[in-house]
Structures are given as structure tokens and as C-alpha cells.
mmCIF file of C-alpha atoms in Angstrom:
data_model
loop_
_atom_site.group_PDB
_atom_site.id
_atom_site.type_symbol
_atom_site.label_atom_id
_atom_site.label_comp_id
_atom_site.label_asym_id
_atom_site.label_seq_id
_atom_site.Cartn_x
_atom_site.Cartn_y
_atom_site.Cartn_z
ATOM 1 C CA SER C 1 122.007 61.919 37.307
ATOM 2 C CA GLN C 2 118.883 63.941 37.796
ATOM 3 C CA GLN C 3 118.394 67.684 37.973
ATOM 4 C CA GLY C 4 117.794 68.525 41.597
ATOM 5 C CA GLU C 5 119.516 66.059 43.833
ATOM 6 C CA GLU C 6 118.847 66.283 47.518
ATOM 7 C CA ASP C 7 121.293 65.487 50.211
ATOM 8 C CA PRO C 8 120.964 63.716 52.543
ATOM 9 C CA GLN C 9 118.451 61.213 51.264
ATOM 10 C CA ALA C 10 117.334 60.457 54.810
ATOM 11 C CA LEU C 11 117.672 62.451 58.006
ATOM 12 C CA SER C 12 116.604 61.584 61.534
ATOM 13 C CA ILE C 13 116.692 64.213 64.278
ATOM 14 C CA GLN C 14 115.249 64.888 67.708
ATOM 15 C CA GLU C 15 112.354 67.266 68.132
ATOM 16 C CA GLY C 16 113.623 70.784 68.690
ATOM 17 C CA GLU C 17 116.746 70.345 66.608
ATOM 18 C CA ASN C 18 117.310 72.046 63.279
ATOM 19 C CA ALA C 19 117.142 70.106 60.028
ATOM 20 C CA THR C 20 119.161 71.083 56.979
ATOM 21 C CA MET C 21 118.607 69.629 53.537
ATOM 22 C CA ASN C 22 120.599 70.448 50.435
ATOM 23 C CA CYS C 23 119.733 70.391 46.776
ATOM 24 C CA SER C 24 121.975 70.621 43.737
ATOM 25 C CA TYR C 25 120.960 71.126 40.144
ATOM 26 C CA LYS C 26 122.628 71.258 36.761
ATOM 27 C CA THR C 27 121.055 73.831 34.458
ATOM 28 C CA SER C 28 120.149 77.487 34.704
ATOM 29 C CA ILE C 29 116.848 78.095 36.437
ATOM 30 C CA ASN C 30 114.197 80.764 36.917
ATOM 31 C CA ASN C 31 113.361 79.700 40.418
ATOM 32 C CA LEU C 32 113.667 76.879 42.887
ATOM 33 C CA GLN C 33 110.832 75.587 45.010
ATOM 34 C CA TRP C 34 110.675 73.319 48.002
ATOM 35 C CA TYR C 35 107.786 70.953 48.567
ATOM 36 C CA ARG C 36 106.779 68.668 51.393
ATOM 37 C CA GLN C 37 105.068 65.349 50.971
ATOM 38 C CA ASN C 38 103.605 63.500 53.905
ATOM 39 C CA SER C 39 103.460 59.734 53.590
ATOM 40 C CA GLY C 40 100.861 58.733 51.041
ATOM 41 C CA ARG C 41 99.741 62.302 50.434
ATOM 42 C CA GLY C 42 100.105 65.016 47.831
ATOM 43 C CA LEU C 43 102.730 67.723 47.458
ATOM 44 C CA VAL C 44 102.537 70.839 49.576
ATOM 45 C CA HIS C 45 104.326 73.918 48.332
ATOM 46 C CA LEU C 46 106.561 75.381 51.038
ATOM 47 C CA ILE C 47 108.609 78.196 49.610
ATOM 48 C CA LEU C 48 109.839 79.631 46.337
ATOM 49 C CA ILE C 49 113.127 81.424 45.833
ATOM 50 C CA ARG C 50 113.843 83.291 42.622
ATOM 51 C CA SER C 51 117.115 82.916 40.787
ATOM 52 C CA ASN C 52 118.061 86.506 41.685
ATOM 53 C CA GLU C 53 117.474 85.957 45.401
ATOM 54 C CA ARG C 54 119.980 84.520 47.835
ATOM 55 C CA GLU C 55 117.927 83.875 50.937
ATOM 56 C CA LYS C 56 114.309 83.688 51.910
ATOM 57 C CA HIS C 57 112.439 83.057 55.138
ATOM 58 C CA SER C 58 108.982 81.761 55.864
ATOM 59 C CA GLY C 59 108.134 80.999 59.474
ATOM 60 C CA ARG C 60 110.537 78.286 60.632
ATOM 61 C CA LEU C 61 111.837 77.781 57.106
ATOM 62 C CA ARG C 62 114.952 79.344 55.677
ATOM 63 C CA VAL C 63 116.001 78.755 52.106
ATOM 64 C CA THR C 64 119.251 79.798 50.502
ATOM 65 C CA LEU C 65 120.203 79.727 46.858
ATOM 66 C CA ASP C 66 123.682 79.852 45.384
ATOM 67 C CA THR C 67 123.371 80.014 41.620
ATOM 68 C CA SER C 68 127.135 79.987 41.142
ATOM 69 C CA LYS C 69 127.271 76.586 42.817
ATOM 70 C CA LYS C 70 123.845 75.550 41.532
ATOM 71 C CA SER C 71 122.738 74.606 44.994
ATOM 72 C CA SER C 72 120.079 75.402 47.551
ATOM 73 C CA SER C 73 119.494 74.532 51.155
ATOM 74 C CA LEU C 74 116.351 74.272 53.254
ATOM 75 C CA LEU C 75 116.669 74.796 56.987
ATOM 76 C CA ILE C 76 113.815 73.911 59.311
ATOM 77 C CA THR C 77 114.404 75.363 62.735
ATOM 78 C CA ALA C 78 113.029 74.006 66.009
ATOM 79 C CA SER C 79 111.692 70.899 64.300
ATOM 80 C CA ARG C 80 108.476 69.247 65.376
ATOM 81 C CA ALA C 81 107.203 65.704 65.003
ATOM 82 C CA ALA C 82 104.687 67.049 62.490
ATOM 83 C CA ASP C 83 107.597 68.036 60.212
ATOM 84 C CA THR C 84 108.202 64.343 59.528
ATOM 85 C CA ALA C 85 107.798 64.041 55.763
ATOM 86 C CA SER C 86 109.730 63.875 52.510
ATOM 87 C CA TYR C 87 111.081 67.164 51.203
ATOM 88 C CA PHE C 88 111.713 67.821 47.527
ATOM 89 C CA CYS C 89 113.369 70.634 45.713
ATOM 90 C CA ALA C 90 112.102 71.501 42.253
ATOM 91 C CA THR C 91 113.670 73.756 39.676
ATOM 92 C CA LEU C 92 111.730 75.753 37.126
ATOM 93 C CA ARG C 93 113.251 76.452 33.755
ATOM 94 C CA ARG C 94 111.721 78.493 31.034
ATOM 95 C CA GLY C 95 112.563 78.287 27.381
ATOM 96 C CA SER C 96 111.225 79.834 24.247
ATOM 97 C CA GLY C 97 107.711 79.294 22.950
ATOM 98 C CA GLY C 98 106.080 78.802 26.331
ATOM 99 C CA TYR C 99 108.344 75.970 27.377
ATOM 100 C CA GLN C 100 108.262 75.517 31.140
ATOM 101 C CA LYS C 101 109.732 72.588 32.969
ATOM 102 C CA VAL C 102 109.584 71.808 36.663
ATOM 103 C CA THR C 103 112.097 69.129 37.604
ATOM 104 C CA PHE C 104 112.245 67.406 40.963
ATOM 105 C CA GLY C 105 115.089 65.981 42.961
ATOM 106 C CA ILE C 106 114.973 62.612 44.638
ATOM 107 C CA GLY C 107 113.922 64.020 47.975
ATOM 108 C CA THR C 108 115.065 63.935 51.583
ATOM 109 C CA LYS C 109 113.098 61.818 53.990
ATOM 110 C CA LEU C 110 113.028 63.621 57.323
ATOM 111 C CA GLN C 111 112.071 61.902 60.546
ATOM 112 C CA VAL C 112 111.624 64.025 63.656
ATOM 113 C CA ILE C 113 111.616 61.936 66.800
ATOM 114 C CA PRO C 114 109.439 63.255 69.642
ATOM 115 C CA ASP J 1 87.868 75.383 45.550
ATOM 116 C CA THR J 2 90.430 72.817 44.537
ATOM 117 C CA ALA J 3 93.032 74.368 42.263
ATOM 118 C CA VAL J 4 94.237 71.178 40.565
ATOM 119 C CA SER J 5 92.008 68.160 40.808
ATOM 120 C CA GLN J 6 92.557 64.680 39.489
ATOM 121 C CA THR J 7 90.290 61.712 39.325
ATOM 122 C CA PRO J 8 90.226 59.011 40.382
ATOM 123 C CA LYS J 9 92.267 59.142 43.562
ATOM 124 C CA TYR J 10 92.792 55.389 43.559
ATOM 125 C CA LEU J 11 92.724 52.998 40.634
ATOM 126 C CA VAL J 12 93.225 49.256 40.836
ATOM 127 C CA THR J 13 93.133 47.386 37.571
ATOM 128 C CA GLN J 14 94.387 44.270 35.863
ATOM 129 C CA MET J 15 97.308 43.969 33.501
ATOM 130 C CA GLY J 16 96.386 44.592 29.908
ATOM 131 C CA ASN J 17 93.540 46.958 30.651
ATOM 132 C CA ASP J 18 93.253 50.512 29.352
ATOM 133 C CA LYS J 19 92.576 53.283 31.845
ATOM 134 C CA SER J 20 92.396 57.061 31.985
ATOM 135 C CA ILE J 21 93.197 59.592 34.648
ATOM 136 C CA LYS J 22 91.659 63.033 34.403
ATOM 137 C CA CYS J 23 93.081 66.343 35.518
ATOM 138 C CA GLU J 24 91.533 69.776 35.666
ATOM 139 C CA GLN J 25 92.911 73.081 36.890
ATOM 140 C CA ASN J 26 90.843 76.176 37.603
ATOM 141 C CA LEU J 27 93.784 78.539 37.946
ATOM 142 C CA GLY J 28 93.852 79.757 34.368
ATOM 143 C CA HIS J 29 97.373 78.397 33.932
ATOM 144 C CA ASP J 30 98.853 77.879 30.500
ATOM 145 C CA THR J 31 100.998 74.835 31.277
ATOM 146 C CA MET J 32 100.050 71.453 32.674
ATOM 147 C CA TYR J 33 102.179 68.451 33.558
ATOM 148 C CA TRP J 34 102.026 64.797 34.399
ATOM 149 C CA TYR J 35 104.531 63.312 36.820
ATOM 150 C CA LYS J 36 105.067 59.725 37.886
ATOM 151 C CA GLN J 37 106.217 58.961 41.407
ATOM 152 C CA ASP J 38 107.634 55.488 41.726
ATOM 153 C CA SER J 39 108.012 53.297 44.786
ATOM 154 C CA LYS J 40 111.269 55.050 45.646
ATOM 155 C CA LYS J 41 109.386 58.353 45.736
ATOM 156 C CA PHE J 42 111.222 59.830 42.778
ATOM 157 C CA LEU J 43 109.049 62.313 40.863
ATOM 158 C CA LYS J 44 109.739 62.064 37.165
ATOM 159 C CA ILE J 45 108.192 64.374 34.622
ATOM 160 C CA MET J 46 106.337 62.569 31.877
ATOM 161 C CA PHE J 47 104.632 65.237 29.808
ATOM 162 C CA SER J 48 104.143 68.954 29.688
ATOM 163 C CA TYR J 49 101.529 70.816 27.664
ATOM 164 C CA ASN J 50 101.529 74.531 27.010
ATOM 165 C CA ASN J 51 98.302 75.997 25.651
ATOM 166 C CA LYS J 52 97.153 72.537 24.612
ATOM 167 C CA GLU J 53 100.368 71.767 22.762
ATOM 168 C CA LEU J 54 102.765 69.026 23.756
ATOM 169 C CA ILE J 55 106.023 70.600 24.863
ATOM 170 C CA ILE J 56 107.770 67.858 26.790
ATOM 171 C CA ASN J 57 107.648 64.120 26.300
ATOM 172 C CA GLU J 58 110.245 62.504 28.485
ATOM 173 C CA THR J 59 110.760 59.175 26.707
ATOM 174 C CA VAL J 60 107.547 57.771 28.028
ATOM 175 C CA PRO J 61 106.295 54.550 26.368
ATOM 176 C CA ASN J 62 103.755 55.267 23.687
ATOM 177 C CA ARG J 63 101.206 53.288 25.686
ATOM 178 C CA PHE J 64 100.830 56.571 27.555
ATOM 179 C CA SER J 65 98.915 59.159 25.601
ATOM 180 C CA PRO J 66 98.116 62.554 27.080
ATOM 181 C CA LYS J 67 95.226 64.535 25.733
ATOM 182 C CA SER J 68 94.515 68.177 26.333
ATOM 183 C CA PRO J 69 91.042 69.147 25.104
ATOM 184 C CA ASP J 70 91.544 72.667 26.431
ATOM 185 C CA LYS J 71 93.982 74.622 28.559
ATOM 186 C CA ALA J 72 92.245 73.612 31.776
ATOM 187 C CA HIS J 73 92.375 69.873 31.214
ATOM 188 C CA LEU J 74 95.126 67.339 30.679
ATOM 189 C CA ASN J 75 94.062 63.718 30.730
ATOM 190 C CA LEU J 76 96.332 60.712 30.725
ATOM 191 C CA HIS J 77 95.305 57.558 28.937
ATOM 192 C CA ILE J 78 97.276 54.372 29.437
ATOM 193 C CA ASN J 79 96.904 51.389 27.151
ATOM 194 C CA SER J 80 97.805 47.789 27.908
ATOM 195 C CA LEU J 81 98.705 48.435 31.514
ATOM 196 C CA GLU J 82 101.758 46.677 32.900
ATOM 197 C CA LEU J 83 102.810 45.878 36.458
ATOM 198 C CA GLY J 84 105.566 48.479 36.204
ATOM 199 C CA ASP J 85 102.997 51.198 35.635
ATOM 200 C CA SER J 86 101.978 50.942 39.285
ATOM 201 C CA ALA J 87 102.844 54.294 40.812
ATOM 202 C CA VAL J 88 101.338 57.539 41.961
ATOM 203 C CA TYR J 89 100.631 59.933 39.101
ATOM 204 C CA PHE J 90 100.538 63.657 39.802
ATOM 205 C CA CYS J 91 99.079 66.351 37.634
ATOM 206 C CA ALA J 92 100.367 69.907 37.990
ATOM 207 C CA SER J 93 99.990 73.303 36.409
ATOM 208 C CA SER J 94 101.944 76.534 36.202
ATOM 209 C CA GLN J 95 101.727 79.866 34.449
ATOM 210 C CA GLY J 96 104.221 81.935 32.596
ATOM 211 C CA GLY J 97 107.475 80.352 33.667
ATOM 212 C CA GLY J 98 108.833 83.560 35.145
ATOM 213 C CA HIS J 99 110.643 84.032 38.409
ATOM 214 C CA TYR J 100 107.442 83.887 40.458
ATOM 215 C CA THR J 101 105.998 80.869 38.749
ATOM 216 C CA GLU J 102 104.870 78.216 41.176
ATOM 217 C CA ALA J 103 103.741 74.754 40.213
ATOM 218 C CA PHE J 104 100.493 73.611 41.783
ATOM 219 C CA PHE J 105 99.886 69.904 42.211
ATOM 220 C CA GLY J 106 96.881 67.675 42.405
ATOM 221 C CA GLN J 107 96.555 65.141 45.189
ATOM 222 C CA GLY J 108 97.749 62.282 43.037
ATOM 223 C CA THR J 109 96.238 59.126 41.615
ATOM 224 C CA ARG J 110 97.540 55.892 43.066
ATOM 225 C CA LEU J 111 97.485 53.342 40.266
ATOM 226 C CA THR J 112 97.909 49.700 41.163
ATOM 227 C CA VAL J 113 98.189 47.171 38.371
ATOM 228 C CA VAL J 114 97.579 43.573 39.443
#
């Protein structure tokens, strides 16, 4: 299985509700990032949480990181129709000699119904 | 100014052809990547270059040959295109690999092989 697996793979909620997406990974990481991708578009960086952080907020976004469980969650509060998109978590690992690797999960497809 | 730019945005070509996708980043980053996003939206890393040196090659067919003329550019050349190569290809860059390292993505190149 892949580093960075999101759960659920698809989520449909009513506008105004909160949306929670989870991500699990396998190896040690330097940080974990969440991205949004609207249909047919590029990746938009949402938030980065460092491996020594446990929680981070940005507007309506709240990210948690549990390195002991190798998992992260993204909470979008008071969802809007415009939040409809696919959400990916990505882990950054760094090795010796400049090695950097950003690995993505399979994504959660969020639909917010007006 | 666009941080990571790739060209072309769309590419439609016949099986057996050879094509190239170009990527440039103006962020001064030391690492660049190519990712392939398939029809199921899974983002899979293909290559990573650090300071013009190949660091990661994720079992990609040797019909795919990345070339990094300098730190700011990572081009992807594909020989003898096959139907299964149809996907969206994303270029990305990052710097340092530390806790604050964020990966920046281009807008993607949608390759369709007919």
C-alpha cells in the first residue's frame, strides 16, 4: 500500500457541516502537507504541519498530526460548496545527500451539497 | 510570477510518437520532481532531481527520460508513447527538505495518447 492513505476516499456533506479527512503514512517524516485539487486543475497547497507539531489552524482548516500513530487529520469547518474538491495529504521525507521525497496519498473526494 | 511552470498544458499525440514536457521553477529550489496522476487521481512520484542529479527513479519505464540542464529546469521526454501514458503530469519543486519545506506544483500537463 502507498505512503499516505486518505480515509474516506469519498465524502458527501451538506453545506455548513464539518468535513473530516484522515491520512495515514508508514515512514518517519519531516512534515505533512495537505493539498486541494479542484476538478481538472492543479494542486493548491493548504497547510503544512511539521513533525514536531501536533495541531495547526488556518482559517476554517484544522490539521492534527499524531506521529506515534503516523496519522493526520484535516478538518474543514462550516463547509461551503466551493470546498468541493479532492484533498490529498503528502509527506516529506529527507535523507542524506539532499534526498527529498514528497509522497502523496490517494486522496479524499469531498462533495459539499448546497 | 509563476513559481513552477510547465509547458504545454495540453498534449494530444498518437501512439508511438516521442514528446517532451518542460518544467521551470523560479524559486531557487534545489529539488525538482515529476509526478503522474492517473485516471483514478492517484499522484505517483516518478523522478526526483537534487541539484541536477537523479535521486529518485520510481521504477518508471525507460521510455521516460528526465533531463535537468540546470537546477531550475527538469524536462521529461517520453519515447514511443503508449495509450497507458495518458495522464496528467505534474512538475514540482522544493528546497532543503527540512521541517518547513513545502512542495510547489505546476498546473499540470494533460497528456492524451490516441
